[in-house]
Amino acid sequence: MMKNKTNKFYFLVLIFFILNCKASELPKPDGGIKIIARNEMIHNRFNYNVDPEFKLLQSIQLIALNPINLLANNSDFMSTHLRKSADEMKIAYDFNGIPINKINEIIGVVPYLTYIKDKGWTGVRQFFISNSLNNCYYQENYIILTHASVILAKEAVTYSVNNKVTLYHTVGENNSGFTYTIDWFDDQYFRTIKCSSNKLDKNIKTELIELAKDIVKYNDENKK
Amino acid sequence: MEYFKYVILISSIASTSHAGLYAPTMHSRANCNGINESVTWQANVPHNWRVDSYHWESNQNSKKEHIKSTKWAWTTIAIGYCLTEPPPKESPMWIVGGYHYKFNHDDQRLEASTEAIDCNVYDGWWG
């Protein structure tokens, strides 16, 4: 009888655990922006101390010099090599990008996300250099075509960029370099700026927020 | 639902490439020499990705479908696929739809949905 009671107890504990173990669902197509507690998000995350895109950002100027990437004459608009201008790509929506007067130089652009037949790429990544931000990229996901959606941890969410849902984080270590990333989300775009630096710099966050605001303003002014 | 292992590919530099070199790209292809698949990749840069590839018959009266889903993994390429898949019995072709997920710090995204009924604009990963 004791054994039956013990088994019953463990069974009830198991049921209680299952019912209270809230793993979030995956985001759904056109599911918008959902904000939940961090402990409700899925737990299959890989935490990393060194951003794998740090080396890509640090070497982008060298990459641009590679003859394969000087593709002004490449007529394959589907190729994912680095190009000087977004005009050399077939983009499925009206892309304005980053205002050139707010940075030093655009290194090049590449396609991002997916290519829709007869329409073009649904996202773009622009690599650029800024005196205050070093080597960076700006990227857009046009969610009207990608049907993207996102679930965010409420503990990390702010509204720093024009009252849009915003995330910011820094990744890195002193002996490997740092990346600084700002994401902001609305009902048409998921946008990101990511920059790399060999040192930790707390001023970069403010710079990124201001540049993000400039991008929003520039794109709103140039909407077709 | 079956889970498949990831394959990490190292591609040689070609004069053109239709898959992500300096940013992630995602796509699906269907009825492509027996291959139905959905894939996310970026050369040499791993991310925390997952891909769900849905394969269903083009006949709208047929409700047969199956899903090839990857696990979440830190990887440069995530593929949900069927190799050597025979043509469907009740329809002229397969339709393949892909859901491409990414887990960042504090955000979990469906980055893009993809769909294909043929080899699509991609003729392979190596240009």
Short mmCIF file of C-alpha atoms in Angstrom, two decimals:
data_model
loop_
_atom_site.label_atom_id
_atom_site.label_comp_id
_atom_site.label_asym_id
_atom_site.label_seq_id
_atom_site.Cartn_x
_atom_site.Cartn_y
_atom_site.Cartn_z
CA MET A 1 0.00 0.00 0.00
CA MET A 2 2.90 2.30 0.79
CA LYS A 3 4.45 1.47 -2.56
CA ASN A 4 1.18 2.30 -4.35
CA LYS A 5 0.93 5.60 -2.46
CA THR A 6 4.53 6.42 -3.31
CA ASN A 7 4.01 5.63 -6.96
CA LYS A 8 0.86 7.69 -6.99
CA PHE A 9 2.74 10.58 -5.41
CA TYR A 10 5.52 10.50 -8.00
CA PHE A 11 2.94 10.22 -10.79
CA LEU A 12 1.16 13.34 -9.54
CA VAL A 13 4.48 15.18 -9.26
CA LEU A 14 5.23 14.24 -12.87
CA ILE A 15 1.84 15.46 -14.07
CA PHE A 16 2.27 18.69 -12.11
CA PHE A 17 5.70 19.20 -13.67
CA ILE A 18 4.42 18.58 -17.20
CA LEU A 19 1.49 20.94 -16.80
CA ASN A 20 3.70 23.70 -15.42
CA CYS A 21 6.62 23.33 -17.77
CA LYS A 22 5.91 26.19 -20.14
CA ALA A 23 8.08 25.93 -23.19
CA SER A 24 6.98 28.60 -25.63
CA GLU A 25 5.68 27.67 -29.03
CA LEU A 26 7.66 28.49 -32.11
CA PRO A 27 6.82 31.83 -33.73
CA LYS A 28 4.22 31.49 -36.47
CA PRO A 29 4.16 32.99 -39.99
CA ASP A 30 2.84 36.57 -39.84
CA GLY A 31 2.63 36.11 -36.07
CA GLY A 32 3.86 39.64 -35.35
CA ILE A 33 5.84 40.59 -32.27
CA LYS A 34 5.18 38.63 -29.09
CA ILE A 35 6.77 39.49 -25.74
CA ILE A 36 6.95 36.90 -22.97
CA ALA A 37 8.96 36.22 -19.84
CA ARG A 38 12.47 34.94 -20.46
CA ASN A 39 11.86 31.75 -18.50
CA GLU A 40 8.97 30.91 -20.84
CA MET A 41 11.12 30.91 -23.94
CA ILE A 42 12.50 27.71 -25.38
CA HIS A 43 15.61 26.51 -23.67
CA ASN A 44 17.53 25.16 -26.64
CA ARG A 45 19.84 28.12 -26.78
CA PHE A 46 23.56 28.05 -27.33
CA ASN A 47 25.15 30.80 -25.30
CA TYR A 48 28.37 32.07 -26.76
CA ASN A 49 31.02 34.48 -25.51
CA VAL A 50 32.51 35.25 -28.91
CA ASP A 51 30.27 36.37 -31.75
CA PRO A 52 31.07 34.31 -34.88
CA GLU A 53 30.34 37.37 -37.01
CA PHE A 54 33.11 39.38 -35.30
CA LYS A 55 35.75 38.09 -37.74
CA LEU A 56 33.48 38.68 -40.73
CA LEU A 57 32.99 42.32 -39.72
CA GLN A 58 36.66 42.89 -38.94
CA SER A 59 37.74 41.49 -42.32
CA ILE A 60 35.02 42.94 -44.53
CA GLN A 61 37.30 45.54 -46.11
CA LEU A 62 39.73 42.80 -47.13
CA ILE A 63 36.86 40.68 -48.41
CA ALA A 64 35.72 43.59 -50.57
CA LEU A 65 39.16 43.73 -52.17
CA ASN A 66 38.97 40.08 -53.28
CA PRO A 67 38.60 40.19 -57.08
CA ILE A 68 35.71 37.73 -56.85
CA ASN A 69 33.79 40.37 -54.96
CA LEU A 70 34.46 43.25 -57.30
CA LEU A 71 31.45 42.13 -59.27
CA ALA A 72 30.37 45.26 -61.03
CA ASN A 73 30.05 43.22 -64.19
CA ASN A 74 28.36 40.21 -62.66
CA SER A 75 24.99 39.95 -64.32
CA ASP A 76 23.82 37.17 -62.04
CA PHE A 77 21.49 39.16 -59.82
CA MET A 78 20.94 36.12 -57.67
CA SER A 79 24.58 35.76 -56.69
CA THR A 80 25.31 36.32 -53.02
CA HIS A 81 28.76 37.83 -53.49
CA LEU A 82 29.51 41.29 -52.17
CA ARG A 83 28.42 44.11 -54.46
CA LYS A 84 29.21 47.78 -54.42
CA SER A 85 25.63 48.95 -54.75
CA ALA A 86 22.15 47.62 -54.04
CA ASP A 87 21.31 48.58 -57.64
CA GLU A 88 23.29 45.51 -58.70
CA MET A 89 20.87 43.24 -56.87
CA LYS A 90 17.29 42.36 -57.62
CA ILE A 91 15.40 43.33 -54.46
CA ALA A 92 11.75 42.42 -54.06
CA TYR A 93 10.77 45.62 -52.26
CA ASP A 94 11.74 49.30 -52.10
CA PHE A 95 15.08 49.34 -50.32
CA ASN A 96 16.58 52.64 -49.13
CA GLY A 97 19.14 51.41 -46.64
CA ILE A 98 21.37 53.52 -44.48
CA PRO A 99 21.75 57.29 -45.02
CA ILE A 100 25.27 57.80 -46.37
CA ASN A 101 25.72 61.16 -44.63
CA LYS A 102 25.53 59.45 -41.21
CA ILE A 103 28.47 57.11 -41.82
CA ASN A 104 31.88 57.20 -43.47
CA GLU A 105 31.62 54.63 -46.23
CA ILE A 106 29.47 51.79 -47.52
CA ILE A 107 31.77 48.83 -48.20
CA GLY A 108 29.20 46.77 -50.06
CA VAL A 109 25.85 45.00 -49.97
CA VAL A 110 24.79 41.38 -50.05
CA PRO A 111 21.50 39.54 -50.33
CA TYR A 112 19.90 38.32 -47.12
CA LEU A 113 17.10 35.82 -46.40
CA THR A 114 15.26 34.38 -49.37
CA TYR A 115 14.80 35.00 -53.09
CA ILE A 116 11.25 35.01 -54.45
CA LYS A 117 11.04 33.96 -58.08
CA ASP A 118 10.41 36.88 -60.44
CA LYS A 119 10.51 39.32 -57.52
CA GLY A 120 13.91 39.27 -55.89
CA TRP A 121 15.55 39.21 -52.47
CA THR A 122 13.47 39.80 -49.37
CA GLY A 123 16.30 41.20 -47.28
CA VAL A 124 19.52 43.15 -47.66
CA ARG A 125 22.68 43.48 -45.59
CA GLN A 126 24.85 46.57 -46.02
CA PHE A 127 28.39 46.63 -44.69
CA PHE A 128 29.69 50.07 -43.70
CA ILE A 129 32.38 51.91 -41.77
CA SER A 130 31.80 54.62 -39.22
CA ASN A 131 34.45 56.51 -37.22
CA SER A 132 32.54 56.07 -34.01
CA LEU A 133 31.21 52.56 -34.64
CA ASN A 134 34.05 50.92 -36.63
CA ASN A 135 33.06 48.06 -38.96
CA CYS A 136 29.34 47.38 -39.07
CA TYR A 137 26.45 46.01 -41.02
CA TYR A 138 22.86 47.14 -41.31
CA GLN A 139 20.28 44.57 -42.37
CA GLU A 140 16.58 44.55 -43.18
CA ASN A 141 14.04 41.75 -43.20
CA TYR A 142 10.95 42.85 -45.14
CA ILE A 143 8.50 40.74 -43.18
CA ILE A 144 5.57 41.43 -45.52
CA LEU A 145 7.25 39.02 -47.94
CA THR A 146 9.12 36.73 -45.54
CA HIS A 147 6.12 36.31 -43.20
CA ALA A 148 8.57 36.54 -40.32
CA SER A 149 7.62 36.88 -36.66
CA VAL A 150 9.42 37.07 -33.35
CA ILE A 151 9.09 36.15 -29.68
CA LEU A 152 11.10 38.37 -27.32
CA ALA A 153 12.11 38.23 -23.68
CA LYS A 154 10.32 41.04 -21.88
CA GLU A 155 13.24 41.52 -19.49
CA ALA A 156 15.38 42.62 -22.44
CA VAL A 157 12.87 44.73 -24.39
CA THR A 158 13.03 48.53 -24.50
CA TYR A 159 11.41 51.07 -26.83
CA SER A 160 14.50 53.14 -27.52
CA VAL A 161 14.17 53.45 -31.30
CA ASN A 162 11.16 55.61 -32.08
CA ASN A 163 8.99 53.72 -29.59
CA LYS A 164 9.46 50.52 -31.54
CA VAL A 165 10.25 47.27 -29.75
CA THR A 166 14.05 47.31 -29.37
CA LEU A 167 16.71 44.88 -28.21
CA TYR A 168 20.36 45.62 -27.50
CA HIS A 169 23.18 43.33 -26.53
CA THR A 170 26.97 43.17 -26.37
CA VAL A 171 28.94 39.96 -26.88
CA GLY A 172 32.64 39.39 -26.47
CA GLU A 173 35.73 39.20 -24.31
CA ASN A 174 38.81 41.36 -23.94
CA ASN A 175 41.09 38.93 -25.75
CA SER A 176 38.70 38.22 -28.64
CA GLY A 177 36.88 41.46 -29.39
CA PHE A 178 33.28 42.61 -29.07
CA THR A 179 30.15 42.97 -31.16
CA TYR A 180 27.37 45.40 -30.38
CA THR A 181 23.91 44.69 -31.78
CA ILE A 182 20.70 46.65 -31.85
CA ASP A 183 17.47 45.16 -33.26
CA TRP A 184 14.21 46.99 -33.70
CA PHE A 185 10.91 45.60 -34.89
CA ASP A 186 7.69 46.91 -36.43
CA ASP A 187 4.89 45.60 -38.60
CA GLN A 188 6.88 45.86 -41.85
CA TYR A 189 10.55 45.37 -41.01
CA PHE A 190 12.88 43.58 -38.65
CA ARG A 191 16.05 45.70 -38.67
CA THR A 192 19.48 45.22 -37.17
CA ILE A 193 22.75 47.08 -36.86
CA LYS A 194 25.77 45.10 -35.68
CA CYS A 195 29.24 46.57 -35.15
CA SER A 196 32.57 45.12 -34.11
CA SER A 197 35.33 46.54 -31.94
CA ASN A 198 38.48 45.23 -30.32
CA LYS A 199 37.64 46.98 -27.07
CA LEU A 200 34.66 47.38 -24.80
CA ASP A 201 33.04 50.77 -25.33
CA LYS A 202 29.91 51.74 -23.43
CA ASN A 203 29.30 54.77 -25.66
CA ILE A 204 28.53 52.57 -28.65
CA LYS A 205 25.03 51.81 -27.40
CA THR A 206 24.03 55.46 -27.56
CA GLU A 207 25.59 55.80 -31.02
CA LEU A 208 23.70 52.76 -32.28
CA ILE A 209 20.37 54.04 -31.00
CA GLU A 210 20.93 57.39 -32.71
CA LEU A 211 21.92 55.74 -35.99
CA ALA A 212 18.87 53.49 -35.82
CA LYS A 213 16.67 56.56 -35.42
CA ASP A 214 18.39 58.16 -38.41
CA ILE A 215 17.69 55.07 -40.49
CA VAL A 216 14.01 55.09 -39.56
CA LYS A 217 13.75 58.79 -40.39
CA TYR A 218 15.60 58.36 -43.69
CA ASN A 219 13.41 55.47 -44.77
CA ASP A 220 10.19 57.22 -43.75
CA GLU A 221 11.21 60.28 -45.78
CA ASN A 222 12.03 58.18 -48.85
CA LYS A 223 9.03 55.88 -48.83
CA LYS A 224 7.60 55.38 -52.33
CA MET B 1 8.40 13.78 -37.15
CA GLU B 2 11.89 12.66 -37.92
CA TYR B 3 15.01 14.54 -37.07
CA PHE B 4 17.99 14.61 -39.36
CA LYS B 5 21.64 15.20 -38.69
CA TYR B 6 23.27 18.41 -39.96
CA VAL B 7 25.86 18.47 -42.70
CA ILE B 8 28.53 21.17 -42.58
CA LEU B 9 29.69 22.02 -46.10
CA ILE B 10 32.82 23.84 -47.03
CA SER B 11 32.33 25.38 -50.43
CA SER B 12 35.14 26.47 -52.68
CA ILE B 13 35.01 30.00 -53.93
CA ALA B 14 33.13 30.03 -57.20
CA SER B 15 32.53 32.88 -59.58
CA THR B 16 28.92 32.97 -58.40
CA SER B 17 27.11 31.48 -55.47
CA HIS B 18 23.41 31.35 -54.85
CA ALA B 19 23.70 30.54 -51.16
CA GLY B 20 24.68 32.82 -48.33
CA LEU B 21 28.29 33.92 -48.26
CA TYR B 22 28.25 37.04 -46.07
CA ALA B 23 24.70 36.85 -44.74
CA PRO B 24 22.31 33.97 -44.09
CA THR B 25 20.09 32.85 -46.96
CA MET B 26 17.14 30.49 -46.89
CA HIS B 27 15.37 28.52 -49.56
CA SER B 28 13.33 25.50 -50.50
CA ARG B 29 13.33 23.27 -53.53
CA ALA B 30 10.95 20.56 -54.65
CA ASN B 31 10.81 17.74 -57.16
CA CYS B 32 14.46 18.48 -57.84
CA ASN B 33 15.89 15.15 -59.05
CA GLY B 34 14.09 13.49 -56.18
CA ILE B 35 15.17 16.08 -53.59
CA ASN B 36 12.66 17.97 -51.47
CA GLU B 37 14.32 20.24 -48.94
CA SER B 38 14.46 23.52 -47.07
CA VAL B 39 17.75 24.99 -45.95
CA THR B 40 19.33 27.88 -44.10
CA TRP B 41 23.02 28.57 -44.41
CA GLN B 42 25.86 31.07 -44.15
CA ALA B 43 29.36 30.12 -45.16
CA ASN B 44 31.73 29.72 -42.21
CA VAL B 45 29.52 31.53 -39.69
CA PRO B 46 27.49 29.34 -37.31
CA HIS B 47 24.17 30.41 -35.85
CA ASN B 48 21.57 28.82 -33.58
CA TRP B 49 19.16 27.58 -36.25
CA ARG B 50 16.29 25.21 -36.85
CA VAL B 51 14.46 24.38 -40.11
CA ASP B 52 11.07 22.71 -40.52
CA SER B 53 10.54 21.49 -44.09
CA TYR B 54 6.95 20.58 -44.96
CA HIS B 55 6.36 18.33 -47.96
CA TRP B 56 2.81 17.94 -49.19
CA GLU B 57 1.14 16.67 -52.32
CA SER B 58 -0.02 19.23 -54.85
CA ASN B 59 -3.47 17.64 -55.21
CA GLN B 60 -5.61 19.74 -52.90
CA ASN B 61 -7.84 16.79 -52.17
CA SER B 62 -4.90 14.87 -50.79
CA LYS B 63 -4.08 15.60 -47.20
CA LYS B 64 -0.88 13.66 -47.17
CA GLU B 65 2.11 15.56 -45.90
CA HIS B 66 5.22 14.92 -43.89
CA ILE B 67 7.67 17.16 -42.10
CA LYS B 68 11.44 16.95 -42.05
CA SER B 69 12.61 18.96 -39.10
CA THR B 70 16.07 19.66 -37.76
CA LYS B 71 16.85 20.07 -34.10
CA TRP B 72 18.08 23.38 -32.81
CA ALA B 73 21.80 23.42 -33.44
CA TRP B 74 24.80 25.73 -33.57
CA THR B 75 25.62 25.27 -37.22
CA THR B 76 26.57 26.89 -40.52
CA ILE B 77 23.89 24.95 -42.39
CA ALA B 78 20.52 23.54 -41.31
CA ILE B 79 18.65 21.29 -43.75
CA GLY B 80 15.33 19.50 -43.53
CA TYR B 81 15.29 17.19 -46.50
CA CYS B 82 14.19 14.08 -48.31
CA LEU B 83 16.65 12.59 -50.76
CA THR B 84 15.44 10.34 -53.57
CA GLU B 85 11.79 11.01 -52.73
CA PRO B 86 9.52 9.32 -55.30
CA PRO B 87 6.73 11.31 -56.94
CA PRO B 88 3.54 11.39 -54.86
CA LYS B 89 0.97 8.72 -55.65
CA GLU B 90 -2.09 10.93 -55.79
CA SER B 91 -0.65 14.16 -57.20
CA PRO B 92 1.57 15.27 -60.04
CA MET B 93 4.15 16.83 -57.74
CA TRP B 94 5.31 17.77 -54.25
CA ILE B 95 5.06 21.24 -52.78
CA VAL B 96 7.77 22.11 -50.28
CA GLY B 97 7.41 24.81 -47.66
CA GLY B 98 10.12 25.84 -45.24
CA TYR B 99 10.06 27.59 -41.88
CA HIS B 100 13.47 28.97 -40.96
CA TYR B 101 14.03 29.75 -37.27
CA LYS B 102 16.83 31.45 -35.39
CA PHE B 103 17.49 31.86 -31.67
CA ASN B 104 19.42 34.99 -30.72
CA HIS B 105 20.05 36.45 -27.31
CA ASP B 106 16.55 37.01 -25.93
CA ASP B 107 14.75 36.67 -29.24
CA GLN B 108 13.43 33.69 -31.08
CA ARG B 109 12.52 34.34 -34.70
CA LEU B 110 10.83 32.84 -37.64
CA GLU B 111 13.18 34.60 -40.05
CA ALA B 112 11.46 33.57 -43.28
CA SER B 113 8.98 31.20 -44.85
CA THR B 114 9.91 29.68 -48.18
CA GLU B 115 8.03 27.67 -50.77
CA ALA B 116 8.92 25.79 -53.94
CA ILE B 117 7.45 23.48 -56.55
CA ASP B 118 10.68 22.97 -58.50
CA CYS B 119 14.44 23.32 -58.20
CA ASN B 120 13.66 27.00 -57.79
CA VAL B 121 16.21 29.64 -58.64
CA TYR B 122 18.95 27.60 -57.03
CA ASP B 123 20.71 24.93 -58.93
CA GLY B 124 22.77 23.81 -56.01
CA TRP B 125 25.03 25.08 -53.31
CA TRP B 126 28.19 25.33 -55.29
CA GLY B 127 27.29 27.78 -57.96
#
